[in-house]
Amino acid sequence: MASKEEEYRQLFLTEALENFEELNRLFVELEKDHSSRKAIANIFRIVHTLKGNAMGMGYDKIADLAHTVEDIFGAIKNGEVPLDSELVDGLFRANDKLGGLINAVTTGEKVSYLGIKTKLAVYLKNAREENADKPDSKPEDVSLDQELPVPEQEVEESGTNIQFADVVQIPVKKMDDLLNMVGELVIERDRLIALFGSEGRSTLEFERIKRISSNLHYGIMNVRMVQMGFLFNKFHRILRDAASTEKKKVELVLQGTEVEIDRNILKIISDSMVHLVRNAVGHGIESAPERRDSGKPPTAKVTLSANLEKDSVVITISDDGKGIDTVKIKEKIVRQKMVSQDVADRLSETEIIRYIFEPGFSSAEKVTEISGRGVGMDVVKKAVESIGGQVLVDTELGMGTSIHLVLPSSLALKGALLFEVDNQEYAIPLAYIDSVAYLKKEEIHQVGDSLMVDYQEHSLPIIFLKGLLDTPDTSNIDQMEIGQNYLQNIGNQDQINVIVTTHSGRLLGLVVDKLQRQKEIIEKKLPKPLDSSKLLSGTTILGSGNVCPVLDVASIMDILFQSATKTLES
């Protein structure tokens, strides 16, 4: 926590010193043109921001003086105080004091500022009183140069001192470019290690390079990490506006704000978070009479929380509302002709709830400003899955709903399991893997139009990955035909390698030829024209120099689920 406080202090100093320099520039501009409304507005904005930041950090002296300058410029904007050379000189001196106070955060030097603060305050008071009687006249009963009693002796600050913060602001694009270059370095390192190993030469001499390059990689990744509070704190206003629109009383609770995640991930999911919070208010929270009749407190709660689980960050959006009524969802999907009544009756509650993420689905009975438009939840699912995450839903009728976004902590590096299918190496991110199983042919059973195995007291559907990858049309997959084609070539005693994958509460077994090893990979987007593939999410380069496709488990499960639904319909 101490390191985080130091980081925030440095960030404050960086911005505060930028504010100080910008104020100097604007005061020079204002000295040349006292009527510059643009300069006046910008100065007011900057000192207001500086005041707020200083108050948040506990730097009361900076906040106090900035507040006085803010009052001066508020009066100038409202025409209560005339701007003349004498006042500009006083403002220059006030800004010098601000610079001294900012610098004192680092040096610990004692800086007196009450003298100029008092002079500005008295000048403002007298100017207002003078203008109340003579609106067009300039106040003459006080001068900024006159001696006023102050609590302590002040040392005049000089505006010619140049100060630097210990933090350098770097554009995110430069950080991304640097991270990509380090990623290429890691790939080349692994290639050389693999080359030496294949030639039977010792790779011990690479250990130091391996350690340094890994530290460099993780160091740059760490720079891109931000605390969840950076995003969570923006939702106070979002929730307030949604609750006001819906005429509901809702309180926001934040938990796990110190958990860190890649900044780029926050950028991708921020709109999804807005959808979920607004949906919690619009769909989840009951009206005041409904809450009263249910014995609930009049003020509802929406909770945003973040937790670390292995290599993932789980963001949860919870409400204490009415929960999801699966009976109504089932009626809705039948009415919207998403499935037939016969198929709907055979769906489990979990499968029914998954339909809220289908495009165009909405459970709202009427269109309002924040609900009933048929957009939102499908956008959430696509955004989360685009970065290798998944969405889980927990709900209890009458008690509330929790939506969990399981996200990678970083986009730069991810753990993966390597395996072979038809002599080609593939990878699956570890976030999608539940376990690995070894089966015999006799353990595989036909259930309906699918192949199943008994797995941890549940029936696990399996599919031969080679057949799936060879299927030209993924919109029309015959799982049984694929299975039978490959089962007939397997002996009764042959070992069948199965990777048990998990996504959004569902399990699927992928039969592969050979399991290899776990490895940290750097995934790149698919090049054209392969980017249209629904089975692959990207590629990585292995130490051998070979291109290794990365499976899109989320898309594969969706394809097979839709295929199974079509089979039931027929």
mmCIF file of N, CA and C in Angstrom, residues 17 42 186 212 277 314 334 370 462:
data_model
loop_
_atom_site.group_PDB
_atom_site.id
_atom_site.type_symbol
_atom_site.label_atom_id
_atom_site.label_comp_id
_atom_site.label_asym_id
_atom_site.label_seq_id
_atom_site.Cartn_x
_atom_site.Cartn_y
_atom_site.Cartn_z
ATOM 1 N N LEU A 17 2.670 20.131 -11.182
ATOM 2 C CA LEU A 17 3.721 20.949 -11.793
ATOM 3 C C LEU A 17 3.325 21.382 -13.205
ATOM 4 N N ASN A 42 -9.769 29.129 -18.631
ATOM 5 C CA ASN A 42 -8.787 28.057 -18.453
ATOM 6 C C ASN A 42 -8.111 28.117 -17.089
ATOM 7 N N VAL A 186 11.294 -11.783 -26.632
ATOM 8 C CA VAL A 186 11.056 -13.047 -25.933
ATOM 9 C C VAL A 186 10.914 -14.200 -26.921
ATOM 10 N N ILE A 212 16.630 -11.778 -17.461
ATOM 11 C CA ILE A 212 16.581 -10.335 -17.697
ATOM 12 C C ILE A 212 15.413 -9.977 -18.620
ATOM 13 N N VAL A 277 -24.444 -1.970 -15.279
ATOM 14 C CA VAL A 277 -24.925 -1.162 -14.148
ATOM 15 C C VAL A 277 -26.297 -0.566 -14.458
ATOM 16 N N VAL A 314 -11.742 -11.198 -11.629
ATOM 17 C CA VAL A 314 -13.194 -11.398 -11.718
ATOM 18 C C VAL A 314 -13.897 -10.129 -11.237
ATOM 19 N N VAL A 334 -39.565 -17.938 -26.729
ATOM 20 C CA VAL A 334 -40.534 -18.643 -27.587
ATOM 21 C C VAL A 334 -41.341 -17.627 -28.380
ATOM 22 N N ILE A 370 -33.239 3.721 -20.594
ATOM 23 C CA ILE A 370 -32.094 2.854 -20.321
ATOM 24 C C ILE A 370 -32.398 1.377 -20.508
ATOM 25 N N ILE A 462 -18.310 -34.498 -25.834
ATOM 26 C CA ILE A 462 -16.969 -34.415 -26.410
ATOM 27 C C ILE A 462 -17.076 -34.326 -27.926
#
